[in-house]
mmCIF file of C-alpha atoms in Angstrom:
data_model
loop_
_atom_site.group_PDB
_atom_site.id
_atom_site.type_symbol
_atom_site.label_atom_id
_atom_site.label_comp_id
_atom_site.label_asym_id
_atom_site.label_seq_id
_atom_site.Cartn_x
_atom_site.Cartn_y
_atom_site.Cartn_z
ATOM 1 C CA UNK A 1 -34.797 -2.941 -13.678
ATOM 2 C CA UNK A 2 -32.791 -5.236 -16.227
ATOM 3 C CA UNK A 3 -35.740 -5.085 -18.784
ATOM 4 C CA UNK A 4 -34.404 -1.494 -18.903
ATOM 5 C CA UNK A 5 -31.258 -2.655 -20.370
ATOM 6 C CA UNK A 6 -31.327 -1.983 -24.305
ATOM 7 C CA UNK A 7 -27.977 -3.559 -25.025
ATOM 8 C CA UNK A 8 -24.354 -3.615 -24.500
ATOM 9 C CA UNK A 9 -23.068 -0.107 -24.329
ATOM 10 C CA UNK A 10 -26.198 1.173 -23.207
ATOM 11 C CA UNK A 11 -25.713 4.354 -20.539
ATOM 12 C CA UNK A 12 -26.383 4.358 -17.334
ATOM 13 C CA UNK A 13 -29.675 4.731 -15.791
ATOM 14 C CA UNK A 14 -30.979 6.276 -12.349
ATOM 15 C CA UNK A 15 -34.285 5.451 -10.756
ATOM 16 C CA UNK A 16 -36.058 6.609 -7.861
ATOM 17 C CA UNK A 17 -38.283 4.247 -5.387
ATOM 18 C CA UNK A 18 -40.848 6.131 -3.452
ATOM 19 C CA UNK A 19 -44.193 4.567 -1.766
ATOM 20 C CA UNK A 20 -46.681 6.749 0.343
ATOM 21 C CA UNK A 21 -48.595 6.051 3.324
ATOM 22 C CA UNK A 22 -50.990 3.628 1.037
ATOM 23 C CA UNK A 23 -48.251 1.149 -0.142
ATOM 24 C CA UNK A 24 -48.117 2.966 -3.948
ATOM 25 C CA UNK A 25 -45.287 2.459 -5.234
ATOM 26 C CA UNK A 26 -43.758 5.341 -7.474
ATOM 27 C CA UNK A 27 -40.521 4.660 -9.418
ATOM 28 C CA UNK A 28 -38.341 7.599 -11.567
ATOM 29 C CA UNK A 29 -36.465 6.804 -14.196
ATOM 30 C CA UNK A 30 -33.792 8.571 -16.391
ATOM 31 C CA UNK A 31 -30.539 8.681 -17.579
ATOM 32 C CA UNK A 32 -27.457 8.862 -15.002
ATOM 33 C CA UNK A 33 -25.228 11.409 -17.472
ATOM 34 C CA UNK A 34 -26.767 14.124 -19.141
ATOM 35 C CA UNK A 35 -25.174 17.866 -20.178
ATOM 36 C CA UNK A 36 -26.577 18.865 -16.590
ATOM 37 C CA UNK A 37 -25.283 16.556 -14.660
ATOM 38 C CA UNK A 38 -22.134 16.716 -15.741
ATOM 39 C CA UNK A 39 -21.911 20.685 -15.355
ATOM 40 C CA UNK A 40 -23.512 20.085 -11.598
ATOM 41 C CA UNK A 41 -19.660 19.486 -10.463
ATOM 42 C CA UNK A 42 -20.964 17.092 -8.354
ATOM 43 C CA UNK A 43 -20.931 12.958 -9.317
ATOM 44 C CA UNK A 44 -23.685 12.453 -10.973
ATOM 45 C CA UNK A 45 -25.586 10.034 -8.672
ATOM 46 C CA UNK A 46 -25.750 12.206 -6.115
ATOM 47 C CA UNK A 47 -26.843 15.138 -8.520
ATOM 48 C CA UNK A 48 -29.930 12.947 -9.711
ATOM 49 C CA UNK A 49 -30.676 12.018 -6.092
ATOM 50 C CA UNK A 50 -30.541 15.511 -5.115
ATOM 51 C CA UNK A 51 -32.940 16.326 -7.770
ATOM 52 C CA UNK A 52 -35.476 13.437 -6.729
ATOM 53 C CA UNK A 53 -35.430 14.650 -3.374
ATOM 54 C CA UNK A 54 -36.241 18.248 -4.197
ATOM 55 C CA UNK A 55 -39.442 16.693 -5.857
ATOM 56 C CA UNK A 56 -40.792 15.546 -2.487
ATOM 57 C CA UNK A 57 -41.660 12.544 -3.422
ATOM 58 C CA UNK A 58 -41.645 9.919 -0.376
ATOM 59 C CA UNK A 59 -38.612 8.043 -1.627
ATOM 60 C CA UNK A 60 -37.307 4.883 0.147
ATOM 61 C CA UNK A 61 -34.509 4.070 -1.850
ATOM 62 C CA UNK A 62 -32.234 4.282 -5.314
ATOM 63 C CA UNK A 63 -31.514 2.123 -8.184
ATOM 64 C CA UNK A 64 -28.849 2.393 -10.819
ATOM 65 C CA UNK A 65 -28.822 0.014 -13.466
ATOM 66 C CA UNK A 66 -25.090 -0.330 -15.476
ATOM 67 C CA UNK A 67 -22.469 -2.507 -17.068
ATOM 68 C CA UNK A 68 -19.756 -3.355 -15.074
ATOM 69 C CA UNK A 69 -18.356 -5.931 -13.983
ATOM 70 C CA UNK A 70 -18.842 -9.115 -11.208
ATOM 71 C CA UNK A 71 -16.183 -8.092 -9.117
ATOM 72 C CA UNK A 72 -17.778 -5.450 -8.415
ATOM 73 C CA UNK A 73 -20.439 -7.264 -6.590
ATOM 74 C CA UNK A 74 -17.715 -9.818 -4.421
ATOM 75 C CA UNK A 75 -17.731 -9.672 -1.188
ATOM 76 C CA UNK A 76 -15.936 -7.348 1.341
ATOM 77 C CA UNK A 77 -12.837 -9.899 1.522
ATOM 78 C CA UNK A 78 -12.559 -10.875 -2.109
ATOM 79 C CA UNK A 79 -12.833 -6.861 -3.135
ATOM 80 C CA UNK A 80 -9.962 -5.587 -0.721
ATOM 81 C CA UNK A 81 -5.809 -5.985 -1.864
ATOM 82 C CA UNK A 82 -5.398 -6.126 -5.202
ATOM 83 C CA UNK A 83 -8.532 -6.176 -6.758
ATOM 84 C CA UNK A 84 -9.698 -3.008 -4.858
ATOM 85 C CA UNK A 85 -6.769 -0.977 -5.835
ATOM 86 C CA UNK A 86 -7.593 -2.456 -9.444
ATOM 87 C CA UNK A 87 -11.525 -0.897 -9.121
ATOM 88 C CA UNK A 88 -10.142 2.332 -8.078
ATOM 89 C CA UNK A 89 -7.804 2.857 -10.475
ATOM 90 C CA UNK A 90 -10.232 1.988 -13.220
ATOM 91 C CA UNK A 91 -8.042 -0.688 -14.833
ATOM 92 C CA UNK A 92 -10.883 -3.923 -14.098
ATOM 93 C CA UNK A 93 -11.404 -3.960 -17.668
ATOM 94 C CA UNK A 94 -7.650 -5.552 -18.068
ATOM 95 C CA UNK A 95 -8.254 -8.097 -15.866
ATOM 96 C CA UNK A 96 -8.350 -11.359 -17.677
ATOM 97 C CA UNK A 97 -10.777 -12.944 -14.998
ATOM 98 C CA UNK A 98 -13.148 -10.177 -15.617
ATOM 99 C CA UNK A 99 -16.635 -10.844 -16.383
ATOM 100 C CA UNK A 100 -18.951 -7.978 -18.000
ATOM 101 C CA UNK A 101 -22.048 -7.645 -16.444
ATOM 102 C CA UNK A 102 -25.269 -5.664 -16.279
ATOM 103 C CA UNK A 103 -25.591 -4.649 -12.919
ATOM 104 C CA UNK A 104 -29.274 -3.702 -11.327
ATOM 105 C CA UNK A 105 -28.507 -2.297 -7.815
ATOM 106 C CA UNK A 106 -30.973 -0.946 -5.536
ATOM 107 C CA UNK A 107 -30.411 0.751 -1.965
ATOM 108 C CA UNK A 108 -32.587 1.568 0.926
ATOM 109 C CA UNK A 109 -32.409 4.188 3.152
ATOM 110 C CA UNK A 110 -31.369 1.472 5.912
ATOM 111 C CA UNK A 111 -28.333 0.707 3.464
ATOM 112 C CA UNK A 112 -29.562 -2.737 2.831
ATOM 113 C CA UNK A 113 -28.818 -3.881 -0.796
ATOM 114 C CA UNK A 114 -30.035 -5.844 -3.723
ATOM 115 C CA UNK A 115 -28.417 -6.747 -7.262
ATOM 116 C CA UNK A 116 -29.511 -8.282 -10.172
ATOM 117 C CA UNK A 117 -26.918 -9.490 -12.312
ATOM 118 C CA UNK A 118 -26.856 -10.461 -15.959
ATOM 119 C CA UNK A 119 -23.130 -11.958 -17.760
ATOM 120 C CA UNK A 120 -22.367 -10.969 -21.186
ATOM 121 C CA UNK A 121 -21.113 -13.528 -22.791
ATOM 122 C CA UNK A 122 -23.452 -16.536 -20.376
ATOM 123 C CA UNK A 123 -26.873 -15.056 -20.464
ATOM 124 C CA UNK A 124 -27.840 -18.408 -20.355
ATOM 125 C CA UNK A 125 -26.782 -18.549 -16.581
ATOM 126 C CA UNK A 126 -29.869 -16.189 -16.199
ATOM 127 C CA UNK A 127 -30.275 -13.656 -13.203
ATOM 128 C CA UNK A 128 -28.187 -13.726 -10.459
ATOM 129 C CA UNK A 129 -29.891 -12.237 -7.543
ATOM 130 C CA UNK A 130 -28.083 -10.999 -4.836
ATOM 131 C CA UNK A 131 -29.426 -9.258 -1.296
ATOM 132 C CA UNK A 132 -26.944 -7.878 1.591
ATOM 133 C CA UNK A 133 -28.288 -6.630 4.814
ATOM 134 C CA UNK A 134 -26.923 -3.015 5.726
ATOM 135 C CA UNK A 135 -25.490 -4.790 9.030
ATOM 136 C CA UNK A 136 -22.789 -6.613 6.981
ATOM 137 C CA UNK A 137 -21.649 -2.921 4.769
ATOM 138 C CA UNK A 138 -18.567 -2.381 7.073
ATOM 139 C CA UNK A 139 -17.242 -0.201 3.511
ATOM 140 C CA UNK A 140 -18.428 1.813 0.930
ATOM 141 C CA UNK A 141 -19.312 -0.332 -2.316
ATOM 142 C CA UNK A 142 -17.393 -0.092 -4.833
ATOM 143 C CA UNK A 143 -17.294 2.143 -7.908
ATOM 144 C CA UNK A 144 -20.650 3.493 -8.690
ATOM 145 C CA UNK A 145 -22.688 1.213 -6.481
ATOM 146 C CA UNK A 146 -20.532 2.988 -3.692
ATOM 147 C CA UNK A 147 -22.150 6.491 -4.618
ATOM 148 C CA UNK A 148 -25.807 5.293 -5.074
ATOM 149 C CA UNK A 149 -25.393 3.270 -1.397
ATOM 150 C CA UNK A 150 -24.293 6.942 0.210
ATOM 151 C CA UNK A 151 -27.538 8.474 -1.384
ATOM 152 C CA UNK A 152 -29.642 6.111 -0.484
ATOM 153 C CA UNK A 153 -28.369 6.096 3.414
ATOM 154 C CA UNK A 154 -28.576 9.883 2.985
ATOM 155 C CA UNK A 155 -32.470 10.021 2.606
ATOM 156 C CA UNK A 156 -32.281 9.402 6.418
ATOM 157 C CA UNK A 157 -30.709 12.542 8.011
ATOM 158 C CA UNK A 158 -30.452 10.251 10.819
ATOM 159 C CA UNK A 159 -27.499 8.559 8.934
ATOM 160 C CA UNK A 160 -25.451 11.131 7.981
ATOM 161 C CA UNK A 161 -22.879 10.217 11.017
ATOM 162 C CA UNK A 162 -23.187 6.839 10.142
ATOM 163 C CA UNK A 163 -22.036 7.398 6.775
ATOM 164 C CA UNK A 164 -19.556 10.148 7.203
ATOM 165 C CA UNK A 165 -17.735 7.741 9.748
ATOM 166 C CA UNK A 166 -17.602 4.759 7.359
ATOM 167 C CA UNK A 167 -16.581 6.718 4.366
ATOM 168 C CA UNK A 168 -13.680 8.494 6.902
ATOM 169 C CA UNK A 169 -12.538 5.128 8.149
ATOM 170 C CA UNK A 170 -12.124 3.512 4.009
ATOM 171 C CA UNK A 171 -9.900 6.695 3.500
ATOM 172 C CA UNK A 172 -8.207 6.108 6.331
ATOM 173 C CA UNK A 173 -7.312 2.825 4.910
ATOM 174 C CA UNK A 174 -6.440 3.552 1.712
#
């Protein structure tokens, strides 16, 4: 998904993973923001997964690719307190420890993830390639990762609970 990437200050994209009974693999790709999106009323990664899954197609998972930052992507310990608060508030960009990132993120249905990141100013680090098993999400992601890992868990009706009790308990917290 990074080879999507067309540069710094490049939009958001959405894709769709789907594979039928044969192993194809099918993958839908657009822009996350568009003028009907944002009249939907609803955030706009759960309009474009709404609008994958009335096209029937078999789909496994979702993928956003986005700049962001590596914070973003710490782990459940490191992203509570004050950096948390920071994320929500929409303020990371002030941080002088933060790093700008492209940010490929993919989610299963199971909730597992996996991230491909990218620095901004040390693309000779390369890709940093990240994978956490669904077991070990005791939160909702944060920022927009949080909204693609509810749609993906959503393709599973069986999940709904799941994720309704998760997403009760992190505003309980808050």
């Amino acid at each position: 998904m990074l080879d999507h990437h067309e540069g710094w200050g490049s939009p958001p994209m959405f894709f769709g993973f789907a594979a039928d009974a044969d192993g194809e693999l099918a993958i839908a790709a657009g822009p996350l923001h568009d003028d009907e999106a944002e009249e939907s009323g609803i955030h706009p990664v759960h309009f474009r997964a709404a609008q994958l899954k009335k096209a029937r197609l078999p789909l496994w998972g979702f993928g956003l690719l986005f700049e962001g930052f590596c914070e973003e992507f710490s782990p459940e310990e490191i992203a509570s307190g004050e950096v948390r608060r920071t994320m929500l508030a929409g303020h990371f960009h002030e941080r002088p420890t933060a790093d700008e990132m492209c940010n490929a993120v993919i989610y299963d249905a199971r909730g597992n993830e996996w991230a491909a990141l990218i620095y901004r100013y040390l693309p000779d680090r390369g890709v940093s390639e990240l994978f956490t098993p669904a077991d070990t999400i005791t939160r909702p992601p944060l920022g927009m990762a949080g909204f693609l890992w509810s749609a993906a868990l959503l393709l599973d009706p069986a999940n709904r609970a799941r994720v309704f009790a998760i997403v009760a308990a992190d505003e309980d917290e808050n």
